[in-house]
Each structure stands twice: as C-alpha cells, then as structure tokens.
mmCIF file of C-alpha atoms in Angstrom:
data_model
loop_
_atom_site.group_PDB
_atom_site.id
_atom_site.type_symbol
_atom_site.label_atom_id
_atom_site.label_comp_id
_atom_site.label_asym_id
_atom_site.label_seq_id
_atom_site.Cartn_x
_atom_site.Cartn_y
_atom_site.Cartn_z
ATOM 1 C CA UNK A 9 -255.227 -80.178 128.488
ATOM 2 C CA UNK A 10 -251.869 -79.083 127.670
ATOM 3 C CA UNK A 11 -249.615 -81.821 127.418
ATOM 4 C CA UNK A 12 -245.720 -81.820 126.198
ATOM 5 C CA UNK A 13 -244.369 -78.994 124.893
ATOM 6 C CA UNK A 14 -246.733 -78.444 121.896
ATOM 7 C CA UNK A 15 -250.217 -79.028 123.687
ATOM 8 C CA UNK A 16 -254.026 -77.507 122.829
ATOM 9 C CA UNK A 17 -252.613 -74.430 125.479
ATOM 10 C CA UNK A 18 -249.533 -73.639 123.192
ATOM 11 C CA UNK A 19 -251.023 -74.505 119.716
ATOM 12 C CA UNK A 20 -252.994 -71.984 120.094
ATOM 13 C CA UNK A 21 -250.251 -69.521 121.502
ATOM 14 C CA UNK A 22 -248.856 -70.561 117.805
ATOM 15 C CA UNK A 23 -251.649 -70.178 115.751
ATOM 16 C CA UNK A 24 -252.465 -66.738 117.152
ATOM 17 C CA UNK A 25 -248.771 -65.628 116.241
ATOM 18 C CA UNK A 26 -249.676 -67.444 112.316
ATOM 19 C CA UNK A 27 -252.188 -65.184 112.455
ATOM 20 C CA UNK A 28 -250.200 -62.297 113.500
ATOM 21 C CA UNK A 29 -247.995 -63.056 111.097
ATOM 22 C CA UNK A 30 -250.689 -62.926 108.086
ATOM 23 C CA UNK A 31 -251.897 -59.811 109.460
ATOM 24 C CA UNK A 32 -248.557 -58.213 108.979
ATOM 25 C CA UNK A 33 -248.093 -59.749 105.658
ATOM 26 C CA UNK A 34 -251.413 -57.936 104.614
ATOM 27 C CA UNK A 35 -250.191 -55.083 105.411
ATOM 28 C CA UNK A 36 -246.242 -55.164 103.426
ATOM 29 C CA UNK A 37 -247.915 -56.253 100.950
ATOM 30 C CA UNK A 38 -250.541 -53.388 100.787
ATOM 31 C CA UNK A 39 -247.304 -50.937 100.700
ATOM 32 C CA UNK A 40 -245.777 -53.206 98.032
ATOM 33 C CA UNK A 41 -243.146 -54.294 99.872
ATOM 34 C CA UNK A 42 -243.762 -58.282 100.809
ATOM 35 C CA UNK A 43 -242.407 -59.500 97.475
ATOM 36 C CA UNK A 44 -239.232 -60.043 97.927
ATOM 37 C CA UNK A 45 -238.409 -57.823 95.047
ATOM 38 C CA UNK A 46 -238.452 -54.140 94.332
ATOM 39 C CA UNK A 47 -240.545 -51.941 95.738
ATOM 40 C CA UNK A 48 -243.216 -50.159 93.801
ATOM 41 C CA UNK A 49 -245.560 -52.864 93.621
ATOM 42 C CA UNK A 50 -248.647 -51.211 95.595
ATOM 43 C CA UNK A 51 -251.318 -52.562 92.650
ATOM 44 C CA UNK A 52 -250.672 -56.248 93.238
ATOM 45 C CA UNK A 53 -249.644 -56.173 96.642
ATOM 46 C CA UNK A 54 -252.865 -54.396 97.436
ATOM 47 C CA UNK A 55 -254.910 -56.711 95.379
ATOM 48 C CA UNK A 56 -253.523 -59.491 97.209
ATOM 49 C CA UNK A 57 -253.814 -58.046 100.633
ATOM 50 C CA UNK A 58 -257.438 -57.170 99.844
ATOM 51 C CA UNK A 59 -258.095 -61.284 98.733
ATOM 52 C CA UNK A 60 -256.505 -62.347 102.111
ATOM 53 C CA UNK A 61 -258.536 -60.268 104.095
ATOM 54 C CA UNK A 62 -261.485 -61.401 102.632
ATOM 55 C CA UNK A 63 -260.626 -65.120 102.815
ATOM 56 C CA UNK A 64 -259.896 -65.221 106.862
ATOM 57 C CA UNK A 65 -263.290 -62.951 107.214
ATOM 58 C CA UNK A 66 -265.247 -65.369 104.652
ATOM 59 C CA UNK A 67 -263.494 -68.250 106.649
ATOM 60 C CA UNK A 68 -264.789 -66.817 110.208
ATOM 61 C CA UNK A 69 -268.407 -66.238 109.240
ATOM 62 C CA UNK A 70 -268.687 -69.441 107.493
ATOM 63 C CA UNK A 71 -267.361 -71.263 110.877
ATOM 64 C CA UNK A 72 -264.501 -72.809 109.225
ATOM 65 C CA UNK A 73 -261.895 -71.520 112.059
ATOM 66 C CA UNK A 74 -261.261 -75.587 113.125
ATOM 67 C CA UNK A 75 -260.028 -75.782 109.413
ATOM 68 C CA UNK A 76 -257.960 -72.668 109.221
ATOM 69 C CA UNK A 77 -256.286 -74.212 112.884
ATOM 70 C CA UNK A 78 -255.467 -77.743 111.147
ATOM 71 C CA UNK A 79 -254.049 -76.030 108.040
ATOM 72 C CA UNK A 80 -251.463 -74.104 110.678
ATOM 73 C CA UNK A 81 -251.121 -76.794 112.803
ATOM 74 C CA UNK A 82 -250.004 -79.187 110.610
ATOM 75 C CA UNK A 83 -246.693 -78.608 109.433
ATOM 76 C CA UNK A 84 -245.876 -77.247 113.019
ATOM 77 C CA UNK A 85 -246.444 -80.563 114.608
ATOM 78 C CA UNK A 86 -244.625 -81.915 112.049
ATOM 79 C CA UNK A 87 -241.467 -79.979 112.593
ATOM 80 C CA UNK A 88 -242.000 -80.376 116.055
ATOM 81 C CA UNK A 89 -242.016 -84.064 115.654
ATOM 82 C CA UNK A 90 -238.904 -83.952 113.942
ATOM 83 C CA UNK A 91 -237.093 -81.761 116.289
ATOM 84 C CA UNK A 92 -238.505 -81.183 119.423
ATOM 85 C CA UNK A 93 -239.174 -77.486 118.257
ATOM 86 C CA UNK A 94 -242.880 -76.189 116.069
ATOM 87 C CA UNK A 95 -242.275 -72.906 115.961
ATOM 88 C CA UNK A 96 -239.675 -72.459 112.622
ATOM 89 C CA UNK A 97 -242.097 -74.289 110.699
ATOM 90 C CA UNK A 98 -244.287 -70.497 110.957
ATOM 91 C CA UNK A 99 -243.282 -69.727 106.986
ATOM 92 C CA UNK A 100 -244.992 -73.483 106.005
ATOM 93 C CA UNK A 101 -247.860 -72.244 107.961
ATOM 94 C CA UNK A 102 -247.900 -69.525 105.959
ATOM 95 C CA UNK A 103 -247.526 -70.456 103.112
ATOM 96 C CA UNK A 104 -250.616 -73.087 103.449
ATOM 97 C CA UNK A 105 -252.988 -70.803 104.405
ATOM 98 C CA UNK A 106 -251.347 -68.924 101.140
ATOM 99 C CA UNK A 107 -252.292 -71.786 98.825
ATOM 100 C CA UNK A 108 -255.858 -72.616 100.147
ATOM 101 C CA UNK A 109 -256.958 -69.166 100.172
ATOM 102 C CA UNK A 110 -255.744 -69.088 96.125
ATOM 103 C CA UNK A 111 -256.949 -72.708 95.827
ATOM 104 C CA UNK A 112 -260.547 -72.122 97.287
ATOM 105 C CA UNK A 113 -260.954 -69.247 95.102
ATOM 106 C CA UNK A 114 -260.460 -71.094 91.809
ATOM 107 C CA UNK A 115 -262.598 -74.372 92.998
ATOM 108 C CA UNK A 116 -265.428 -71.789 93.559
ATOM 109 C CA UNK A 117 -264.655 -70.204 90.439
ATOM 110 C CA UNK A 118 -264.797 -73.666 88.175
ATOM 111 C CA UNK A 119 -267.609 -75.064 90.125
ATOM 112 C CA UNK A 120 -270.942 -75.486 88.566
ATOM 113 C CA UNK A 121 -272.807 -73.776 91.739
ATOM 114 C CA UNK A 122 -271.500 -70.671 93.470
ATOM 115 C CA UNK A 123 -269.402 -69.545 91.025
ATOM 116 C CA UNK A 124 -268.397 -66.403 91.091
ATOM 117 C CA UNK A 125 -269.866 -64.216 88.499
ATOM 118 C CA UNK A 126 -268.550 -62.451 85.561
ATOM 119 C CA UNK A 127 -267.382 -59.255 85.252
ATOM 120 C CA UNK A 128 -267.001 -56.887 88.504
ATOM 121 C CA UNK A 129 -263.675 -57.389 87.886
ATOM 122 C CA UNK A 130 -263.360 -61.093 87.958
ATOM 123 C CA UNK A 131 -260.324 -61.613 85.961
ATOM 124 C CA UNK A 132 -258.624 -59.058 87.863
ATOM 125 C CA UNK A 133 -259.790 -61.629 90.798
ATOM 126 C CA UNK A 134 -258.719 -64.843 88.831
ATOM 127 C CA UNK A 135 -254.927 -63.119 88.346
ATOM 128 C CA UNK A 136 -254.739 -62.056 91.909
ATOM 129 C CA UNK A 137 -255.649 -65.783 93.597
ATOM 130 C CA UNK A 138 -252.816 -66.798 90.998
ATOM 131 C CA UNK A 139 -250.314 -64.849 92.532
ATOM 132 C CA UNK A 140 -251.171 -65.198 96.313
ATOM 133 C CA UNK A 141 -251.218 -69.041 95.888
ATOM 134 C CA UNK A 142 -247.961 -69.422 93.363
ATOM 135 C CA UNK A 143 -245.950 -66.480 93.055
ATOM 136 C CA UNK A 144 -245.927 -65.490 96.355
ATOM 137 C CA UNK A 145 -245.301 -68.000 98.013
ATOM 138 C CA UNK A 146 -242.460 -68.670 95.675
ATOM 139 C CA UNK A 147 -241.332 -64.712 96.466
ATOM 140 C CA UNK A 148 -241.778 -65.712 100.781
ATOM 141 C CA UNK A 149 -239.707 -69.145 99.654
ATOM 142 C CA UNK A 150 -237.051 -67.800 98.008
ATOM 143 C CA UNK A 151 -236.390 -65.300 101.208
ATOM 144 C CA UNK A 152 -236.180 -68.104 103.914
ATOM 145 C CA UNK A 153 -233.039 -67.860 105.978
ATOM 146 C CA UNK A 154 -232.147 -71.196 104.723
ATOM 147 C CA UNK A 155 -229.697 -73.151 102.546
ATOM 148 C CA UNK A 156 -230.285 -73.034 98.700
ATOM 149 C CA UNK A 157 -230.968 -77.225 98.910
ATOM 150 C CA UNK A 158 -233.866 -76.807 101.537
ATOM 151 C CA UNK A 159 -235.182 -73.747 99.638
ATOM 152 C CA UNK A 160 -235.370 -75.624 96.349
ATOM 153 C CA UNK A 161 -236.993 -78.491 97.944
ATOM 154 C CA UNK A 162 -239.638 -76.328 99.730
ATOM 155 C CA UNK A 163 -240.480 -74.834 95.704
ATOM 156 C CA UNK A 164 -240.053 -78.305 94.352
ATOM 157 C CA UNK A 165 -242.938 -79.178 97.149
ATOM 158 C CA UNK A 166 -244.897 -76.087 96.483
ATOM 159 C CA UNK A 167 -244.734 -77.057 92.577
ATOM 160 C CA UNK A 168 -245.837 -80.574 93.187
ATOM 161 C CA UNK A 169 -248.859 -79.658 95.094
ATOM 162 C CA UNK A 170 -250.124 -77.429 92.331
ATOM 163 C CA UNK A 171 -249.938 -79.890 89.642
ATOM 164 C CA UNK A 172 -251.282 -82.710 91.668
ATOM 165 C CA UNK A 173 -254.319 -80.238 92.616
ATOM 166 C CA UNK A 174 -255.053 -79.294 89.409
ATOM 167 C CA UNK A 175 -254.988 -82.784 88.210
ATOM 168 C CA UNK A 176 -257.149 -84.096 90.894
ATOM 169 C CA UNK A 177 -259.636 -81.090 90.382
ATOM 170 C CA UNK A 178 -260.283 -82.226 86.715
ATOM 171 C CA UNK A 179 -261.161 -85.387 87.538
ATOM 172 C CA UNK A 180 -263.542 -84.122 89.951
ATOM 173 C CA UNK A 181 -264.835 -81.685 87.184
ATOM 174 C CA UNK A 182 -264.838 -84.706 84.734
ATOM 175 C CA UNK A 183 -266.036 -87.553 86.956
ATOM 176 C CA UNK A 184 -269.479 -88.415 86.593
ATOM 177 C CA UNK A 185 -271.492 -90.558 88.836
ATOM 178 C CA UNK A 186 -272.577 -93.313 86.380
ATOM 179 C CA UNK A 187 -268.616 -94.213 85.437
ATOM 180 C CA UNK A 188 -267.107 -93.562 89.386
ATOM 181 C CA UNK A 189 -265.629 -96.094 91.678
ATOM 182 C CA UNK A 190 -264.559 -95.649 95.344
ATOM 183 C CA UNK A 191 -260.902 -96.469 94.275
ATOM 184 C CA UNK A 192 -260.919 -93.282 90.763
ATOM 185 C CA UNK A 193 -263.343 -90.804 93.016
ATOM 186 C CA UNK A 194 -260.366 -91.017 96.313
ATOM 187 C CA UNK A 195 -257.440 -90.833 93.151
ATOM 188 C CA UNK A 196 -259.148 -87.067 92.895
ATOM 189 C CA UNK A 197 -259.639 -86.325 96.575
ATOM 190 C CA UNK A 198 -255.730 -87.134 97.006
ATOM 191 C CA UNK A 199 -255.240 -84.204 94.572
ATOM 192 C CA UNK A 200 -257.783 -81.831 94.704
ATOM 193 C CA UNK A 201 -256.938 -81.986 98.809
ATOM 194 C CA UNK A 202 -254.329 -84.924 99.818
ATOM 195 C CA UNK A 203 -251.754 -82.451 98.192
ATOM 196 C CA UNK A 204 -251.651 -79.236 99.901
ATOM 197 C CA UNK A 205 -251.667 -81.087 103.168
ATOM 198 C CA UNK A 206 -249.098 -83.498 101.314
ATOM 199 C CA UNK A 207 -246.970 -80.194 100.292
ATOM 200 C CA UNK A 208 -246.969 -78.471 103.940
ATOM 201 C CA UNK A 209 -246.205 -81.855 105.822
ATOM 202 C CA UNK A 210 -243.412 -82.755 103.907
ATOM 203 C CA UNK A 211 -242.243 -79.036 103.427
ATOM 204 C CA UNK A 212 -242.170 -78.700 107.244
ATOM 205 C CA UNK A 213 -240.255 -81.892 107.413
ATOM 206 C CA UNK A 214 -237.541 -80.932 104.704
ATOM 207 C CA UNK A 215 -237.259 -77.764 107.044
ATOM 208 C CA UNK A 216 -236.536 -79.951 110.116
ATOM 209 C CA UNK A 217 -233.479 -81.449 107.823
ATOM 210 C CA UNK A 218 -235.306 -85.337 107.956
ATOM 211 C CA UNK A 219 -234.121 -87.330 105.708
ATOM 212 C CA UNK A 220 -235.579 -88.245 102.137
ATOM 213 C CA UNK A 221 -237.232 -91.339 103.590
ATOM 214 C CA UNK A 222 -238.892 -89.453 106.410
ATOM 215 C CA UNK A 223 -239.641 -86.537 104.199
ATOM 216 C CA UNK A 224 -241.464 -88.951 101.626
ATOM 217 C CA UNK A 225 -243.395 -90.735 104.895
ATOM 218 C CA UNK A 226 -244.584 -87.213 106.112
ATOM 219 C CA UNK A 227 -245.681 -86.364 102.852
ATOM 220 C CA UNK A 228 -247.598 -89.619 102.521
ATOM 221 C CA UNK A 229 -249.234 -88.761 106.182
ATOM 222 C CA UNK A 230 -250.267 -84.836 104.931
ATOM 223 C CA UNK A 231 -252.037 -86.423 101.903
ATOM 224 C CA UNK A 232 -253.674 -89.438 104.063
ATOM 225 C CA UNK A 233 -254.966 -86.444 106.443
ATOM 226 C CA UNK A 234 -256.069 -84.586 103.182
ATOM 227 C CA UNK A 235 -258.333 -87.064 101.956
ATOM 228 C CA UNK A 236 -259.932 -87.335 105.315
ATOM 229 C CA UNK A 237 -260.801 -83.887 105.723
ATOM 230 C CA UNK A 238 -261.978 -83.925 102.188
ATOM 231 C CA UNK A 239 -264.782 -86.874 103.509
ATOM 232 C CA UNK A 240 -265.248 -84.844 106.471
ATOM 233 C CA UNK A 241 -266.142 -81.731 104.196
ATOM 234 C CA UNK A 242 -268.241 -83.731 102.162
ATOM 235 C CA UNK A 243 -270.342 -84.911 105.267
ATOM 236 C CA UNK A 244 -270.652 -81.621 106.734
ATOM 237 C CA UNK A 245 -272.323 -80.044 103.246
ATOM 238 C CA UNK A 246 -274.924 -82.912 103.665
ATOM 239 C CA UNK A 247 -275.222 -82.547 107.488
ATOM 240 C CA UNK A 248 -275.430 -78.373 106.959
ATOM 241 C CA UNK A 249 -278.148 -79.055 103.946
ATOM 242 C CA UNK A 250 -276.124 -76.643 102.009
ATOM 243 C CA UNK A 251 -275.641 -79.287 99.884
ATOM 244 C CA UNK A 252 -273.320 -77.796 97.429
ATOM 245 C CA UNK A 253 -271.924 -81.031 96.070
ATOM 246 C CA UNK A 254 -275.396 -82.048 94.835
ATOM 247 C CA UNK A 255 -276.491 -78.995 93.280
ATOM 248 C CA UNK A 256 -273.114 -79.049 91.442
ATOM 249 C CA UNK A 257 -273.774 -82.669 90.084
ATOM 250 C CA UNK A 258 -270.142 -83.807 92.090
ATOM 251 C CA UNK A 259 -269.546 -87.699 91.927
ATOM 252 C CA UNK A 260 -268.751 -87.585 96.073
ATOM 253 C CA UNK A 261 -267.196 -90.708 97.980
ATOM 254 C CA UNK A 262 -270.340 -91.156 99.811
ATOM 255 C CA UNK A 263 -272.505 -91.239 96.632
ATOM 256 C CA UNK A 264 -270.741 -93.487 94.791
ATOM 257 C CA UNK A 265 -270.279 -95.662 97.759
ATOM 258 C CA UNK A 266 -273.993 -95.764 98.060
ATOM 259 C CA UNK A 267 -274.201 -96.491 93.962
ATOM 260 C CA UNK A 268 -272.018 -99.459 94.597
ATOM 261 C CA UNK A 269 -274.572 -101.370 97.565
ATOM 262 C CA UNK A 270 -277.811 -100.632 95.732
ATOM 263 C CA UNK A 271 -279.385 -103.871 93.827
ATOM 264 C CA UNK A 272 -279.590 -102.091 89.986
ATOM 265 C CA UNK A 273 -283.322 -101.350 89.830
ATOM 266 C CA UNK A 274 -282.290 -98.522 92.933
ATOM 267 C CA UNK A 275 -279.199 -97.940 91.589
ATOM 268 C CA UNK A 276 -280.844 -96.857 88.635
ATOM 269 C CA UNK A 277 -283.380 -94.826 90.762
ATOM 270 C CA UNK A 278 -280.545 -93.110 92.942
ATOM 271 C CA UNK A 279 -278.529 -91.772 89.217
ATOM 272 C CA UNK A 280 -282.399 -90.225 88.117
ATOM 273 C CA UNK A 281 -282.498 -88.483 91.572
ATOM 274 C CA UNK A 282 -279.142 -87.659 91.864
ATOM 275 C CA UNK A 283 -279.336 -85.809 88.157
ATOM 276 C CA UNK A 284 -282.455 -84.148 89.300
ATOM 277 C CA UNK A 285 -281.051 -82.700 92.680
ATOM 278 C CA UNK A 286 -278.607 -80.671 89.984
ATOM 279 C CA UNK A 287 -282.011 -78.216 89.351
ATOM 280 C CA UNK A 288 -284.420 -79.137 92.420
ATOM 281 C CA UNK A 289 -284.078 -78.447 95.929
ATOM 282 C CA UNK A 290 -286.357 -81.501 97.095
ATOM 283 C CA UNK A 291 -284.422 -84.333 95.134
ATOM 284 C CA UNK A 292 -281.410 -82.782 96.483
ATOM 285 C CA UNK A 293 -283.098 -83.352 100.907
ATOM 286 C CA UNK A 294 -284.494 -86.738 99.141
ATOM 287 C CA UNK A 295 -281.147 -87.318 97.790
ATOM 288 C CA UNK A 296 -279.449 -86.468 101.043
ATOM 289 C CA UNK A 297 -281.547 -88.488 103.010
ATOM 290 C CA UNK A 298 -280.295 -91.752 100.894
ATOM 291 C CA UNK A 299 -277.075 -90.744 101.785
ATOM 292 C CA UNK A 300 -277.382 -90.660 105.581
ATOM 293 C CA UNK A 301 -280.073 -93.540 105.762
ATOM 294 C CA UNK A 302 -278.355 -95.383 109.188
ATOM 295 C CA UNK A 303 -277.750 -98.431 107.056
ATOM 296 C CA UNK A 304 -275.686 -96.632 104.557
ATOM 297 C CA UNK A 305 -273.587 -94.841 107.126
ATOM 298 C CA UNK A 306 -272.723 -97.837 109.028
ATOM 299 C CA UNK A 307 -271.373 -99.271 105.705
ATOM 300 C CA UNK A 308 -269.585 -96.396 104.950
ATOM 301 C CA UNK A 309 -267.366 -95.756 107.931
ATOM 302 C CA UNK A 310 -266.378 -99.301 107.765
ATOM 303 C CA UNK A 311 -265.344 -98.791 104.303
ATOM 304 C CA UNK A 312 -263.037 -95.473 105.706
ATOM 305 C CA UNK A 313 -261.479 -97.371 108.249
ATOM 306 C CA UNK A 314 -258.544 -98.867 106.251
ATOM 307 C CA UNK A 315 -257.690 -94.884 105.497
ATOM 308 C CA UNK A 316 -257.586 -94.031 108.879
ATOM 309 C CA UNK A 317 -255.541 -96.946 110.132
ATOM 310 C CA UNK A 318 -253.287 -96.132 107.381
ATOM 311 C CA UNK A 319 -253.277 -92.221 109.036
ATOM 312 C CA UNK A 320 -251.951 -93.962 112.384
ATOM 313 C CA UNK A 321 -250.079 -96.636 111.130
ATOM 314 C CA UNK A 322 -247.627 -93.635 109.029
ATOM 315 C CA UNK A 323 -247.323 -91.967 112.641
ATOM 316 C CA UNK A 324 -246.581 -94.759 114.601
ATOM 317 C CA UNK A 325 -243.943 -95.610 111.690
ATOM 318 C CA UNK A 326 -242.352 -92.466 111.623
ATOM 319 C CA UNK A 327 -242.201 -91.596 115.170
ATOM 320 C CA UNK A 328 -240.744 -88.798 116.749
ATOM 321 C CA UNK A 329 -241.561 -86.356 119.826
ATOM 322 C CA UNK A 330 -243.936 -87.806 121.602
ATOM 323 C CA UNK A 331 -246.021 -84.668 122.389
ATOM 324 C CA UNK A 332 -246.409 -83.759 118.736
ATOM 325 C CA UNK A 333 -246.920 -86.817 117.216
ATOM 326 C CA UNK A 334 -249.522 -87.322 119.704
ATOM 327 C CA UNK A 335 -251.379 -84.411 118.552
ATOM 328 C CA UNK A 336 -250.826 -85.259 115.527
ATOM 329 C CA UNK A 337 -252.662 -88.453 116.020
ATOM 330 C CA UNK A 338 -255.960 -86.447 117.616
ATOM 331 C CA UNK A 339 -255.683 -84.092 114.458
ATOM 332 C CA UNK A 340 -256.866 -87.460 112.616
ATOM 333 C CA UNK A 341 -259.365 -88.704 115.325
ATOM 334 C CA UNK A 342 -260.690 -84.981 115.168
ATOM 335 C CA UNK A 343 -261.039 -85.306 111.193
ATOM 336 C CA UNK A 344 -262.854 -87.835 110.938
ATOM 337 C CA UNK A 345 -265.372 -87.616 114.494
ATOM 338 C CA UNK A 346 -267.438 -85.734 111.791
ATOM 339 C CA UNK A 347 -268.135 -88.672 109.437
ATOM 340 C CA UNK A 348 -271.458 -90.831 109.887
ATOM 341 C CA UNK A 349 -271.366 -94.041 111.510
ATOM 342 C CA UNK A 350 -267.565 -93.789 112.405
ATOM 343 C CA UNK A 351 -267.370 -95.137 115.863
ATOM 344 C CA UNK A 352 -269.025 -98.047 114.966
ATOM 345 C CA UNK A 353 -266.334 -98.875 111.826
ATOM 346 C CA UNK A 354 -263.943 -97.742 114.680
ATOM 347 C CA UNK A 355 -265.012 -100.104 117.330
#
C-alpha cells in the first residue's frame, strides 16, 4: 500500500537513496575528504569508512534491516509531517545511522558478554566509533546548507543525545536486579535508546523550522518510540534464545516486571536463577521460560500499554500531514507487534 505522498512504495524509494548516500560517504571519507576540513586525512577517514562498512554488513546478516529502516525513517516522517516534504531531512538520516553505528560499538564494547576483545587493535577501534558517532557528525552538521540558528540547534541535539546515552547506559551497567523498579530500569532505556530517536526526531523537526513547542513534542515522541524498540529488542533476544541480556546479568524491563508479581519465596528463587544464567546456559532457557510463561506476558503488555498510548496520544497532539503522521503511527504499532501478550493489553 502506498498511501499519501510518503507511503511503504516511496519510503523505501528514500531509504534506498539514505543508503546511497552512506555508500558515497564511505567512500569521501576513504579519500579523506568527507570532513569538512582539509584534505589529507586518508588514516581516519579510512578507519571510519572501514567501521561503517562493517556495521551495515554486521546489520544485514544479523537481520536487523527493519531497524536500520526505522532509524531512516524516522526523522523523514517527521519532516514530512511538518512540511509536507521527507526528503531534506536525508542529513538527520544520516547522521542517525552515524550515531548508532558508534553507539552499538561501545555498548558491545562495555558489555559483560560479547565484548570485543583486547588488542587487534581495539583502541584504534574504540577512537574510530568516537569519531564516526561525535565528530563527524558534528563535521556533516556544521556543512548543512542552513542558517547558523538551525545548525547550532541540530549540535545542541546531537550533544544532548550523547550525554543522555551515556547516562542511561551506566545505569544499565550499574542496575542490578535485586534494587530495580519498572519506573528506574525505563529512566535507563529513555537514555541508553529514548535519546538517539529523541535527537533525530526533534533534529528533523528543528530542520522543518517548527516551533520550540513542536520541536520539544517531537522530541518527546522519538524518545517514547525509543523505549519501545528498546522492549521490543529485549523480547526478541529472549524469543531468538540468544539471550544476551541474561548472560550479561542486565536488570531488563521484563525481568524486573516479573520480580515485582512473584510472592517472595519465588522472587527469591527467580534472583538465584537469574544470577546463575550469568555462567550457565540452562538457567539462562529456565530463566527465559519464566519470562514468557503466558501468565507473565499477559501482565506485561498491559503494563506497556500506558507507553504506547502515550506514543499516539503525542501524534495525535502534534498533528500534521496526514500521510506521514500516519506512518508514523504504524512505525509504533510495528514496534511493539513484537512484544508478548500485546494484543491482548491492546484490546
């Protein structure tokens, strides 16, 4: 179906030319010359092409293409929303993909499981991810054809999503599942991933020109949609049996929300499995299989469903083209389709 002037038929038109557009910016900045400042710089431009590469590879094999598409989409939809037009919200789209493919890198690399290892150049690895997610983007900001206001406000947006990352990261490296609540474990997901989405909402928005009200209510909608892919992710390691968040000891939404309905002789129980699935495979499937017990799920989604009303209810407040907002209403129903027991909260 391609309805409006920003349907499924011409998103992908768009992300195809994101991707186009990456592809070319791999390859200035292999000659050194996608800085925005002298040329000459062939060593970091090359080590930065190199880590891009790798991410959108590493991002195909691992099937994570539906994420890579919502991470484009976003700020597109929202400039569309605010103008009728998607396409000169390309350099946000850019400049997303920029900051997960930095940010992904340095979650792996201060996780407890699938780190990557030391030495083979690692450093030279941590100091690359550095500059694809903050300096350039910074570099790509500062040469926007646009006015020095909008450019400052698309840094000051870059900036904030950094330090609200970071922040949100060490509480997830901090949290432990003994101390969590529902209400401190989603303060961390609306940093560790409510504020990229956050940053390329509301920088796509201070593109359009909107206001400082509207600008503040698209950020607000970027970080709602953040949080809910977050959930989503954390489902999908359980549903995959990767699971990554157990073997790394992480204090998830869905744990703790289990935690909080057991009586305190299981409760008790769950925190001795839950330590053990850290070093053994079967605690971590017996863990896993608390965690999607029927009973539990149902539970859950109706705990989520106050975050995705408040998803909608930002759209419907903020308004706009109908076509994009539209989409950008299915962008949340497609979110959070992957969570367990959802349409029965949602009924």
């Amino acid at each position: 179906m391609d309805e409006g002037a920003f349907g499924r038929a011409a998103q992908e038109r768009a992300i195809a030319e994101v991707e186009a557009e990456m592809a070319r910016l791999c390859e200035l900045l292999a000659e050194g010359l996608a800085m925005g400042v002298d040329e000459g710089r062939e060593m970091v431009g090359g080590a930065m092409s190199e880590f891009l590469v790798e991410f959108f590879d590493l991002a195909r094999a691992e099937g994570s293409r539906p994420g890579v598409k919502a991470m484009i989409t976003l700020p597109l939809l929202v400039h569309g929303a605010e103008t009728g037009e998607p396409g000169p919200a390309m350099p946000v789209a850019v400049l997303h993909l920029l900051w997960w493919a930095s940010a992904l890198y340095l979650h792996d690399l201060t996780g407890a499981a699938g780190a990557p290892s030391p030495g083979g150049g690692a450093g030279g690895r941590v100091l690359t991810a550095l500059a694809v997610g903050g300096q350039l983007p910074g570099r790509l900001i500062a040469g926007l054809p646009a006015g020095a206001a909008v450019r400052a406000a698309l840094a000051d947006e870059l900036s904030r999503s950094w330090v609200d990352a970071v922040d949100g990261r060490l509480r997830d490296l901090t949290e432990r599942a003994p101390n969590a609540t529902p209400e401190s474990v989603l303060r961390g997901y609306e940093g560790r991933a409510g504020a990229p989405y956050a940053m390329a909402a509301a920088s796509a928005a201070r593109l359009a020109g909107a206001v400082d009200h509207r600008v503040a209510g698209w950020r607000a909608y970027g970080r709602a949609l953040g949080v809910l892919r977050r959930l989503a992710d954390d489902q999908r390691d359980l549903a995959s049996g990767r699971y990554e968040d157990l073997a790394a000891g992480t204090a998830t939404f869905l744990l703790v929300h289990l935690l909080a309905e057991l009586p305190p002789a299981r409760r008790r129980e769950a925190l001795a499995l839950h330590a053990a699935a850290r070093h053994s495979a079967s605690a971590r499937a017996e863990m896993a299989s608390w965690m999607l017990d029927e009973e539990v799920a149902e539970s859950y989604a109706a705990s989520l469903a106050p975050l995705i009303d408040r998803a909608h209810g930002l759209l419907d407040m903020l308004g706009g083209d109908p076509g994009c907002v539209r989409e950008l209403h299915r962008v949340v129903d497609g979110t959070v389709g992957h969570l367990p027991g959802l349409p029965l909260a949602a009924a």
